[in-house]
Amino acid sequence: MLTTDKNSFIHFDDGIVSALTKIVGKNNIITDLEGIYAYSFDCAHIPFDKNYPKVVVIPQNTQQVSEILKIANKRRIPVIARGAGSNHAGGCNPVKGGIIIHFSQMNKILEINNQDLTCKVQPGVVVGDLQRAVKGIGLFFPPDPSNLAVSTIGGGIALCSGGPRAFKYGTFKDYVLDLEVVLADGTIIRTGSQTVKNVTGYNLTQLIVGSEGTLGIVTEATLRLIPAPETTNVMLAYFNTVENAVNAVSGIINNHLTPSVIDLIDKKTVQTIEHFYPNGLLCDKEAVLLIEIDGDSASVELQEKKIIQICTEYGAEKIDCAQDELQKQKIWTARRSAFGACAQLAPNVITEDVVVPRSKIAELTKGILDISKKYNLITMVMGHIGDGNIHPNFALDLRDKKQKNNFEKAKAELFKLAASLGGTLSGEHGIGCQKANFLPLVIDKTTLNLMIQIKKVFDPNYILNPEKML
Ligand SMILES: Cc1cc2nc3c(=O)[nH]c(=O)nc-3n(C[C@H](O)[C@H](O)[C@H](O)COP(=O)(O)OP(=O)(O)OC[C@H]3O[C@@H](n4cnc5c(N)ncnc54)[C@H](O)[C@@H]3O)c2cc1C
C-alpha cells in the first residue's frame, strides 16, 4: 500500500480557512463540528475515529476548484472530492483530514446536443436528473448505479460505476468522451474531445475514469447518449436452486438474447425486502432473476416469449411478467429497496462487490454462503449476474468486536475466493480505503509499481484522496 508520512501534511491554520472563504464565499464553507461530522463518513458505514475533514468547501465553478487546489498543493493539504457520498468503498472518507470539495452546487446540465447525441454536465448533476432530462427528447444515458435519486455524475465517473443495465449497455467508461480535470497543482486540463471516436494521444479520459479522485478532480464531462429504447418490460423468474438460475442465464445468453438487465436476488434478500417493504415477491424460492428487456414492441414481445421458454426449460418454478407500468415500477421499487431493507437488520450493512467470469457465479455464490456460515454472519446475496458481478450484503454490528473480526476474516476469504475463480476485487464499487490492502491479490508487484509512478506524476505531493486505491 502507498503510505504517507504523517508529518508530510501540515497543520491547518485560520489563514487557510480565510483563504478558502475568499474563494468560495462564507456561505459555501463549513467548519463547525456538526457540519463536518456529516462529511466524516460515506455509505461504507465504517466508523473511523477522528477522520473529520478540517473544512468542507462548496465551489460554484472550475476556477474556484483550481484556486482551492493551488492552496492545498502549496500547503500539502489532503483534498477529497465528494458527490453524494453513496459509494460503498470508503472513497470519500477523509482518512487524513483536509479539505472536502462537495459538488452539490456544480450540478448543472450545461448542454444536451440532440444532433451529436452528447451532453455536457457538471460533476454534481444527479444521474437520475440527467436520465429524465434526456428521456424528454427520446435519448438515454444508461449507467444507473441503482440509487438514481442521489448519486452524481462525478462519483460515477470517478468509480466507473455500473449498475443493472451494464450487461447490455456497459458502464460509465463507455459514455465518457471528454473531461475537464483540475490537477493537484490547480492546472486545468481537457482529456479528450467532443467526438464519439478519438484515438489521438494517450487515453487520459479512461485513466481518469475509475481513478477515484486520486489523479485529478473532474469539473465537467462530455458524455455520449444513445437513442432511448421504444419500450421495456420486466419479469421475475423464480428458481429452487441458484445453479438453476445461473444455468438459465447461460441459456438466455447462448440463445443470443441480450436483456438490458439480468440481476440475481437470493432468498434471504427477497425475504428481507418483503419483511420491510412488502411488494408481493415469492419468499420461498432460493433465487429469483430480475430480467428487463427493451427494444421496439415486436422485439420485446418476442424476447419475452423466448426468455419465458428458456427459464421454464431450466426449471423456473414461476415467472411473473409485468403487465403494465405500475407493475414494472413495483418490481423495480422492490429491487431498489434491497439495500434499505438489509440496513434494517443490524446497525451496519456492508455491501461487498466482487466479480468473476460469469461461468463461475454458482461457485462464487456457494462459496460466499459457506464463508458466511463459517463466520456466523447474516449475509444476503444479490448482484448483476449477467456481468458475473455479485454484491453480498453483510448485516452486522461493528461495535461487537467478535462480529467485526469475523467480518474482516470473511472479507479476506471472499477476495481470495474471487481471485481463485479468475475474478477480481471490484466490478463497480471501486477500491477506496476498504480494499487497498488486497490489491496484491490480483495485481502483480511490477504493475502496482507502475500505478504508483502514475500517481506520482499526477500528484507528486500526494494530496488527492490519500490512502485510497493504492
Ligand atoms: C443502495 C445503493 C445501491 C447501489 N448500487 C450500485 C450499483 O448497482 N452499481 C454501482 O456501480 N454502484 C452502486 N452503488 C454505489 C454508488 O451509488 C455509486 O458508486 C455512485 O456512482 C457513487 O456516486 P456518488 O455521487 O455518491 O459518489 P461519492 O460517493 O460521493 O464519491 C465516490 C468516489 O468518487 C470521487 N469523486 C466524487 N466526485 C468526484 C469528482 N468530481 N472528481 C473526482 N473524483 C470524484 C470521491 O472522492 C470518491 O472516491 C450503490 C449505492 C447504494 C447506496
Coordinates of C-alpha atoms and ligand atoms in Angstrom, one line a residue:
M1 CA 0.0 0.0 0.0
L2 CA 1.2 3.5 -0.8
T3 CA 1.5 5.2 2.6
T4 CA 2.2 8.7 3.7
D5 CA 4.5 10.1 6.3
K6 CA 2.0 11.5 8.8
N7 CA 4.1 14.7 9.1
S8 CA 4.0 15.3 5.4
F9 CA 0.7 17.1 5.8
I10 CA 0.9 20.5 7.5
H11 CA -1.3 21.8 10.3
F12 CA -4.3 23.6 9.2
D13 CA -4.5 27.2 10.4
D14 CA -7.1 30.0 10.3
G15 CA -5.2 31.6 7.4
I16 CA -6.1 28.6 5.2
V17 CA -9.8 28.9 6.2
S18 CA -9.9 32.6 5.4
A19 CA -8.1 32.0 2.0
L20 CA -10.7 29.3 1.2
T21 CA -13.5 31.6 2.3
K22 CA -12.3 34.3 0.0
I23 CA -12.5 31.8 -2.9
V24 CA -16.0 30.3 -2.3
G25 CA -17.7 32.9 -0.1
K26 CA -18.7 32.5 3.5
N27 CA -22.0 30.7 2.7
N28 CA -20.2 27.9 0.9
I29 CA -17.8 26.8 3.6
I30 CA -18.4 24.5 6.6
T31 CA -16.1 24.3 9.6
D32 CA -18.4 23.7 12.6
L33 CA -18.3 20.2 14.2
E34 CA -21.9 19.3 13.3
G35 CA -21.3 20.3 9.7
I36 CA -18.0 18.5 9.2
Y37 CA -19.3 15.4 11.1
A38 CA -21.7 14.7 8.1
Y39 CA -18.7 14.5 5.8
S40 CA -16.6 12.2 8.1
F41 CA -18.0 9.0 6.5
D42 CA -19.8 7.8 3.5
C43 CA -22.0 4.8 2.6
A44 CA -19.3 2.3 3.5
H45 CA -20.5 2.8 7.1
I46 CA -17.2 2.1 8.7
P47 CA -16.7 4.4 11.6
F48 CA -13.1 5.7 11.6
D49 CA -12.0 7.6 14.7
K50 CA -11.2 11.2 14.2
N51 CA -11.4 11.2 10.5
Y52 CA -13.0 14.6 10.2
P53 CA -12.2 16.9 7.4
K54 CA -11.0 20.3 8.6
V55 CA -13.2 22.1 6.2
V56 CA -15.9 21.5 3.5
V57 CA -16.0 23.8 0.6
I58 CA -18.8 24.0 -2.0
P59 CA -17.5 25.6 -5.2
Q60 CA -19.6 27.2 -7.9
N61 CA -17.2 26.8 -10.8
T62 CA -14.0 25.2 -12.1
Q63 CA -11.9 28.3 -11.4
Q64 CA -12.7 28.1 -7.7
V65 CA -11.7 24.4 -7.7
S66 CA -8.4 25.4 -9.3
E67 CA -7.8 28.1 -6.7
I68 CA -8.6 25.7 -3.8
L69 CA -6.1 23.1 -5.2
K70 CA -3.4 25.7 -5.6
I71 CA -3.6 26.5 -1.9
A72 CA -3.9 22.8 -0.9
N73 CA -0.9 21.8 -3.0
K74 CA 1.3 24.6 -1.7
R75 CA 0.4 23.7 1.9
R76 CA 0.3 19.9 1.4
I77 CA -3.4 19.6 2.5
P78 CA -5.4 16.5 1.5
V79 CA -8.3 17.1 -0.8
I80 CA -11.2 14.7 -1.2
A81 CA -13.9 15.2 -3.9
R82 CA -17.4 14.3 -2.9
G83 CA -20.6 13.8 -4.8
A84 CA -23.5 12.2 -2.9
G85 CA -21.2 10.1 -0.7
S86 CA -23.1 7.0 -1.7
N87 CA -20.1 4.8 -2.5
H88 CA -19.5 1.6 -0.6
A89 CA -15.7 1.6 -0.5
G90 CA -14.9 4.5 1.9
G91 CA -13.9 6.6 -1.2
C92 CA -14.9 9.9 0.4
N93 CA -13.5 9.1 3.8
P94 CA -11.2 11.9 4.9
V95 CA -8.6 9.5 6.3
K96 CA -6.0 12.2 6.6
G97 CA -8.4 15.1 7.3
G98 CA -8.1 18.0 5.0
I99 CA -10.5 19.7 2.6
I100 CA -13.6 18.1 1.2
I101 CA -14.8 19.6 -2.1
H102 CA -18.6 19.0 -2.2
F103 CA -20.0 19.3 -5.7
S104 CA -23.7 19.9 -4.7
Q105 CA -23.7 23.3 -6.4
M106 CA -21.8 22.4 -9.6
N107 CA -24.9 20.5 -10.6
K108 CA -25.9 22.0 -14.0
I109 CA -26.7 20.2 -17.2
L110 CA -24.9 22.6 -19.5
E111 CA -25.9 21.3 -22.9
I112 CA -27.8 18.4 -24.5
N113 CA -26.9 18.1 -28.1
N114 CA -29.6 16.3 -30.0
Q115 CA -27.6 16.1 -33.2
D116 CA -24.4 14.7 -31.9
L117 CA -26.1 12.7 -29.2
T118 CA -23.9 14.1 -26.5
C119 CA -24.4 16.2 -23.3
K120 CA -22.1 18.4 -21.3
V121 CA -22.6 18.3 -17.5
Q122 CA -21.1 19.5 -14.2
P123 CA -20.0 16.8 -11.8
G124 CA -22.7 17.3 -9.2
V125 CA -25.5 16.5 -11.7
V126 CA -27.6 13.7 -10.2
V127 CA -27.7 10.7 -12.5
G128 CA -31.5 10.3 -12.3
D129 CA -31.9 14.0 -13.2
L130 CA -29.8 13.6 -16.3
Q131 CA -31.7 10.4 -17.3
R132 CA -35.0 12.3 -17.0
A133 CA -33.8 15.3 -18.9
V134 CA -32.5 13.3 -21.9
K135 CA -35.5 10.9 -21.9
G136 CA -37.7 14.0 -22.6
I137 CA -36.1 14.2 -26.0
G138 CA -36.0 10.5 -26.8
L139 CA -32.4 9.9 -25.6
F140 CA -30.9 7.6 -23.0
F141 CA -28.0 7.7 -20.6
P142 CA -27.8 4.0 -19.5
P143 CA -25.4 3.9 -16.5
D144 CA -27.6 3.5 -13.3
P145 CA -25.8 3.0 -10.0
S146 CA -29.2 1.8 -8.5
N147 CA -29.6 4.9 -6.4
L148 CA -30.6 7.3 -9.2
A149 CA -32.1 9.8 -6.9
V150 CA -28.8 10.8 -5.3
S151 CA -25.6 9.5 -7.0
T152 CA -23.8 12.0 -9.1
I153 CA -22.0 12.0 -12.5
G154 CA -18.7 12.9 -10.8
G155 CA -18.9 10.0 -8.4
G156 CA -20.0 7.7 -11.3
I157 CA -17.0 8.7 -13.4
A158 CA -14.5 8.5 -10.5
L159 CA -15.6 4.9 -9.7
C160 CA -16.6 3.8 -13.2
S161 CA -20.0 2.8 -11.8
G162 CA -22.1 0.3 -13.5
G163 CA -25.5 -0.9 -12.2
P164 CA -28.1 -3.3 -13.6
R165 CA -28.0 -2.2 -17.2
A166 CA -24.3 -2.7 -17.6
F167 CA -24.9 -6.2 -19.1
K168 CA -26.3 -4.7 -22.3
Y169 CA -25.1 -1.1 -22.2
G170 CA -21.7 -1.1 -20.3
T171 CA -20.6 1.2 -17.5
F172 CA -19.7 4.8 -17.1
K173 CA -16.4 4.3 -19.1
D174 CA -18.4 3.6 -22.2
Y175 CA -20.1 7.0 -22.1
V176 CA -17.4 9.5 -21.2
L177 CA -15.9 11.3 -24.2
D178 CA -14.1 14.3 -22.6
L179 CA -13.4 15.5 -19.2
E180 CA -12.3 18.8 -17.7
V181 CA -10.0 17.9 -14.9
V182 CA -8.3 20.1 -12.3
L183 CA -4.9 18.6 -11.4
A184 CA -3.3 18.6 -8.0
D185 CA -1.4 21.9 -8.6
G186 CA -4.6 23.7 -9.9
T187 CA -3.8 23.3 -13.6
I188 CA -6.9 22.8 -15.7
I189 CA -6.8 20.2 -18.5
R190 CA -9.1 18.6 -21.0
T191 CA -8.6 14.9 -21.6
G192 CA -10.4 14.0 -24.8
S193 CA -12.6 15.6 -27.5
Q194 CA -16.2 16.3 -28.3
T195 CA -16.2 13.5 -30.9
V196 CA -17.5 10.0 -30.4
K197 CA -14.3 8.5 -31.9
N198 CA -10.9 9.6 -30.8
V199 CA -7.5 7.9 -30.8
T200 CA -5.4 11.0 -30.5
G201 CA -2.6 10.6 -27.9
Y202 CA -2.8 8.6 -24.7
N203 CA -6.3 7.9 -23.5
L204 CA -6.2 10.2 -20.4
T205 CA -10.0 10.2 -20.3
Q206 CA -10.1 6.5 -19.4
L207 CA -7.2 6.9 -17.0
I208 CA -9.3 9.4 -15.0
V209 CA -12.4 7.3 -15.2
G210 CA -12.3 4.9 -12.2
S211 CA -9.3 6.7 -10.6
E212 CA -11.4 7.6 -7.5
G213 CA -10.4 11.2 -7.3
T214 CA -6.7 10.2 -6.8
L215 CA -5.3 11.7 -10.0
G216 CA -7.5 14.8 -10.6
I217 CA -10.8 16.4 -9.8
V218 CA -13.4 16.3 -12.6
T219 CA -15.2 19.6 -13.1
E220 CA -17.0 19.0 -16.3
A221 CA -17.8 16.0 -18.5
T222 CA -19.0 15.5 -22.1
L223 CA -21.0 12.3 -22.2
R224 CA -22.3 10.1 -25.0
L225 CA -26.1 9.5 -25.2
I226 CA -27.9 6.8 -27.2
P227 CA -31.5 6.7 -28.6
A228 CA -33.9 5.6 -25.9
P229 CA -35.4 2.1 -26.5
E230 CA -39.1 2.3 -27.6
T231 CA -40.3 0.2 -24.8
T232 CA -39.2 -2.1 -21.9
N233 CA -40.7 -4.9 -19.9
V234 CA -39.5 -6.6 -16.7
M235 CA -40.1 -10.1 -15.3
L236 CA -39.2 -12.1 -12.3
A237 CA -38.2 -15.8 -12.7
Y238 CA -38.1 -17.9 -9.5
F239 CA -35.9 -21.0 -9.1
N240 CA -35.4 -23.6 -6.5
T241 CA -31.6 -23.5 -6.7
V242 CA -29.1 -20.8 -7.5
E243 CA -27.5 -23.3 -10.0
N244 CA -30.7 -23.4 -12.0
A245 CA -30.9 -19.6 -12.1
V246 CA -27.3 -19.4 -13.2
N247 CA -27.9 -22.1 -15.9
A248 CA -30.9 -20.2 -17.1
V249 CA -28.8 -17.1 -17.6
S250 CA -26.3 -19.1 -19.7
G251 CA -29.3 -20.4 -21.6
I252 CA -30.5 -16.9 -22.3
I253 CA -27.1 -15.7 -23.5
N254 CA -26.3 -18.8 -25.5
N255 CA -29.6 -18.2 -27.4
H256 CA -28.2 -14.8 -28.4
L257 CA -30.6 -12.8 -26.4
T258 CA -29.3 -9.6 -24.7
P259 CA -31.7 -8.4 -21.9
S260 CA -30.9 -5.0 -20.6
V261 CA -30.8 -6.4 -17.1
I262 CA -30.2 -9.8 -15.6
D263 CA -29.9 -9.5 -11.8
L264 CA -29.9 -12.2 -9.2
I265 CA -31.6 -11.9 -5.8
D266 CA -31.3 -14.7 -3.3
K267 CA -33.9 -16.0 -0.9
K268 CA -32.7 -14.1 2.2
T269 CA -32.7 -10.8 0.3
V270 CA -36.2 -11.4 -1.0
Q271 CA -37.4 -12.3 2.4
T272 CA -35.8 -9.2 3.9
I273 CA -37.3 -6.9 1.2
E274 CA -40.8 -8.5 1.8
H275 CA -40.5 -8.1 5.5
F276 CA -39.8 -4.4 5.4
Y277 CA -41.2 -3.2 2.1
P278 CA -43.8 -5.8 1.0
N279 CA -44.2 -5.9 -2.8
G280 CA -45.7 -9.4 -3.3
L281 CA -42.4 -11.2 -4.1
L282 CA -42.3 -15.0 -3.5
C283 CA -40.3 -15.7 -0.4
D284 CA -39.8 -19.5 -0.5
K285 CA -37.6 -19.9 -3.6
E286 CA -33.8 -20.0 -3.4
A287 CA -33.2 -17.5 -6.2
V288 CA -35.0 -15.0 -8.4
L289 CA -33.8 -13.5 -11.6
L290 CA -34.9 -10.0 -12.4
I291 CA -34.8 -9.7 -16.2
E292 CA -35.5 -6.5 -18.1
I293 CA -35.8 -6.5 -21.9
D294 CA -36.0 -3.5 -24.2
G295 CA -36.3 -2.6 -27.9
D296 CA -39.3 -2.0 -30.2
S297 CA -42.6 -3.5 -29.2
A298 CA -42.4 -6.5 -31.5
S299 CA -38.9 -7.4 -30.4
V300 CA -39.8 -7.0 -26.7
E301 CA -42.7 -9.4 -27.1
L302 CA -40.5 -11.9 -28.9
Q303 CA -37.7 -11.7 -26.4
E304 CA -40.2 -12.1 -23.6
K305 CA -41.6 -15.3 -25.1
K306 CA -38.2 -16.8 -25.7
I307 CA -36.9 -16.0 -22.2
I308 CA -40.0 -17.5 -20.6
Q309 CA -39.4 -20.6 -22.6
I310 CA -35.7 -20.8 -21.6
C311 CA -36.3 -20.1 -17.9
T312 CA -39.0 -22.8 -17.9
E313 CA -36.6 -25.3 -19.6
Y314 CA -34.1 -24.5 -16.8
G315 CA -36.6 -25.2 -14.1
A316 CA -38.1 -21.9 -13.2
E317 CA -40.9 -22.5 -10.7
K318 CA -42.8 -19.4 -11.5
I319 CA -42.4 -16.4 -13.9
D320 CA -44.2 -13.1 -13.3
C321 CA -44.1 -10.6 -16.2
A322 CA -45.2 -7.0 -15.5
Q323 CA -48.5 -6.3 -17.2
D324 CA -48.4 -2.5 -17.0
E325 CA -46.2 0.4 -16.0
L326 CA -47.4 0.1 -12.4
Q327 CA -46.2 -3.5 -12.1
K328 CA -42.9 -2.6 -13.7
Q329 CA -42.4 0.2 -11.1
K330 CA -43.4 -2.2 -8.3
I331 CA -40.7 -4.7 -9.3
W332 CA -38.1 -2.0 -9.6
T333 CA -39.1 -0.5 -6.3
A334 CA -38.7 -3.9 -4.7
R335 CA -35.2 -4.3 -6.3
R336 CA -34.1 -0.9 -5.3
S337 CA -35.3 -1.4 -1.7
A338 CA -32.9 -4.3 -1.1
F339 CA -30.1 -2.2 0.5
G340 CA -32.5 -0.2 2.7
A341 CA -34.2 -3.4 3.8
C342 CA -30.9 -5.1 4.7
A343 CA -29.9 -2.0 6.6
Q344 CA -32.9 -2.5 8.9
L345 CA -31.5 -5.9 10.1
A346 CA -28.5 -4.5 12.0
P347 CA -26.7 -1.2 12.8
N348 CA -24.3 -1.7 9.9
V349 CA -24.7 -3.2 6.5
I350 CA -21.6 -3.6 4.4
T351 CA -22.1 -4.2 0.7
E352 CA -19.2 -6.0 -1.0
D353 CA -18.5 -6.2 -4.7
V354 CA -16.7 -9.0 -6.4
V355 CA -16.7 -10.0 -10.0
V356 CA -15.8 -13.4 -11.6
P357 CA -16.2 -14.8 -15.1
R358 CA -19.9 -15.5 -15.5
S359 CA -19.4 -19.2 -15.7
K360 CA -18.1 -19.2 -12.0
I361 CA -21.1 -17.4 -10.5
A362 CA -22.6 -20.5 -9.0
E363 CA -19.3 -21.4 -7.3
L364 CA -18.8 -17.9 -6.1
T365 CA -22.3 -17.7 -4.6
K366 CA -22.0 -21.1 -2.9
G367 CA -18.5 -20.0 -1.6
I368 CA -20.0 -16.8 -0.2
L369 CA -22.7 -18.6 1.7
D370 CA -20.1 -21.1 3.1
I371 CA -17.9 -18.3 4.3
S372 CA -20.8 -16.5 5.9
K373 CA -21.8 -19.7 7.7
K374 CA -18.2 -20.3 8.9
Y375 CA -18.1 -16.8 10.4
N376 CA -21.7 -16.7 11.6
L377 CA -22.6 -13.7 9.5
I378 CA -26.0 -12.6 8.3
T379 CA -25.5 -12.4 4.5
M380 CA -27.8 -11.5 1.6
V381 CA -26.5 -12.2 -1.9
M382 CA -27.6 -10.2 -4.9
G383 CA -25.9 -8.8 -8.0
H384 CA -25.6 -8.3 -11.7
I385 CA -25.3 -11.9 -12.6
G386 CA -25.2 -11.2 -16.3
D387 CA -21.8 -9.5 -15.7
G388 CA -20.5 -12.0 -13.1
N389 CA -20.7 -9.2 -10.5
I390 CA -22.0 -10.2 -7.1
H391 CA -22.8 -8.0 -4.1
P392 CA -23.0 -9.8 -0.8
N393 CA -24.7 -7.6 1.8
F394 CA -23.4 -8.3 5.3
A395 CA -25.7 -7.1 8.2
L396 CA -23.8 -6.7 11.4
D397 CA -23.0 -4.7 14.4
L398 CA -19.4 -3.3 14.1
R399 CA -19.4 -2.3 17.7
D400 CA -19.3 -6.0 18.5
K401 CA -15.6 -6.9 18.3
K402 CA -16.1 -10.5 17.6
Q403 CA -18.5 -9.8 14.7
K404 CA -16.1 -7.2 13.4
N405 CA -13.2 -9.6 13.5
N406 CA -15.3 -12.3 11.9
F407 CA -16.3 -9.9 9.1
E408 CA -12.7 -9.0 8.4
K409 CA -11.7 -12.6 8.1
A410 CA -14.7 -13.4 5.9
K411 CA -13.9 -10.4 3.7
A412 CA -10.3 -11.6 3.2
E413 CA -11.6 -15.1 2.3
L414 CA -14.2 -13.6 -0.1
F415 CA -11.5 -11.7 -2.0
K416 CA -9.2 -14.8 -2.1
L417 CA -12.2 -16.8 -3.4
A418 CA -12.9 -14.3 -6.2
A419 CA -9.3 -14.2 -7.2
S420 CA -9.0 -18.0 -7.2
L421 CA -12.0 -18.2 -9.6
G422 CA -10.3 -15.9 -12.0
G423 CA -12.1 -12.8 -10.8
T424 CA -11.2 -9.6 -9.2
L425 CA -11.9 -7.3 -6.2
S426 CA -14.4 -4.9 -7.6
G427 CA -16.7 -4.7 -10.6
E428 CA -18.1 -1.3 -10.0
H429 CA -17.8 0.0 -6.4
G430 CA -14.1 0.7 -6.5
I431 CA -11.3 0.1 -4.0
G432 CA -11.4 3.2 -1.7
C433 CA -9.8 2.7 1.6
Q434 CA -11.5 -0.6 2.2
K435 CA -9.7 -2.8 -0.3
A436 CA -6.4 -1.1 -0.9
N437 CA -4.5 -3.7 1.2
F438 CA -5.9 -6.5 -1.0
L439 CA -4.7 -5.2 -4.4
P440 CA -1.6 -7.6 -4.4
L441 CA -4.0 -10.5 -4.6
V442 CA -4.9 -9.5 -8.2
I443 CA -2.3 -7.1 -9.4
D444 CA 1.4 -8.1 -9.6
K445 CA 4.1 -6.0 -8.0
T446 CA 5.5 -4.6 -11.2
T447 CA 2.1 -3.4 -12.4
L448 CA 1.3 -1.9 -8.9
N449 CA 4.6 0.0 -9.0
L450 CA 3.8 1.4 -12.4
M451 CA 0.4 2.6 -11.0
I452 CA 2.3 4.3 -8.1
Q453 CA 4.6 6.0 -10.6
I454 CA 1.5 7.3 -12.5
K455 CA 0.1 8.6 -9.2
K456 CA 3.4 10.4 -8.5
V457 CA 3.3 12.1 -11.9
F458 CA -0.2 13.5 -11.4
D459 CA 0.0 14.2 -7.7
P460 CA 3.6 14.5 -6.5
N461 CA 2.7 15.8 -3.1
Y462 CA 0.1 13.0 -2.6
I463 CA -2.7 15.4 -1.6
L464 CA -5.5 13.9 -3.8
N465 CA -7.7 11.4 -1.8
P466 CA -4.8 9.9 0.2
E467 CA -4.8 6.3 1.3
K468 CA -7.3 5.4 -1.4
M469 CA -6.9 2.7 -4.0
L470 CA -3.1 2.2 -3.9
Ligands
LIG1 C1 -28.5 1.4 -2.4 C2 -27.2 1.6 -3.2 C3 -27.1 0.8 -4.3 C4 -26.0 0.9 -5.2 N1 -25.9 0.2 -6.3 C5 -24.9 0.4 -7.1 C6 -24.9 -0.3 -8.4 O1 -25.7 -1.1 -8.7 N2 -23.8 -0.1 -9.2 C7 -22.8 0.7 -8.8 O2 -21.8 0.9 -9.6 N3 -22.8 1.4 -7.7 C8 -23.8 1.2 -6.8 N4 -23.8 1.9 -5.6 C9 -22.7 2.7 -5.2 C10 -22.7 4.2 -5.5 O3 -24.1 4.6 -5.6 C11 -22.1 4.5 -6.8 O4 -20.7 4.2 -6.7 C12 -22.2 6.0 -7.2 O5 -21.8 6.2 -8.5 C13 -21.4 7.0 -6.3 O6 -21.8 8.3 -6.6 P1 -21.7 9.4 -5.6 O7 -22.1 10.7 -6.2 O8 -22.4 9.1 -4.3 O9 -20.1 9.4 -5.3 P2 -19.3 9.6 -4.0 O10 -19.6 8.5 -3.0 O11 -19.6 11.0 -3.5 O12 -17.8 9.5 -4.5 C14 -17.3 8.3 -5.0 C15 -15.8 8.5 -5.3 O13 -15.7 9.4 -6.4 C16 -14.8 10.5 -6.0 N5 -15.4 11.7 -6.6 C17 -16.6 12.2 -6.5 N6 -16.8 13.3 -7.3 C18 -15.6 13.5 -7.9 C19 -15.2 14.4 -8.9 N7 -15.9 15.4 -9.3 N8 -13.9 14.3 -9.3 C20 -13.1 13.3 -8.9 N9 -13.5 12.4 -8.0 C21 -14.7 12.5 -7.5 C22 -14.9 10.5 -4.5 O14 -13.7 11.1 -4.0 C23 -15.0 9.0 -4.2 O15 -13.7 8.4 -4.2 C24 -25.0 1.8 -4.8 C25 -25.1 2.5 -3.6 C26 -26.2 2.4 -2.8 C27 -26.3 3.2 -1.5

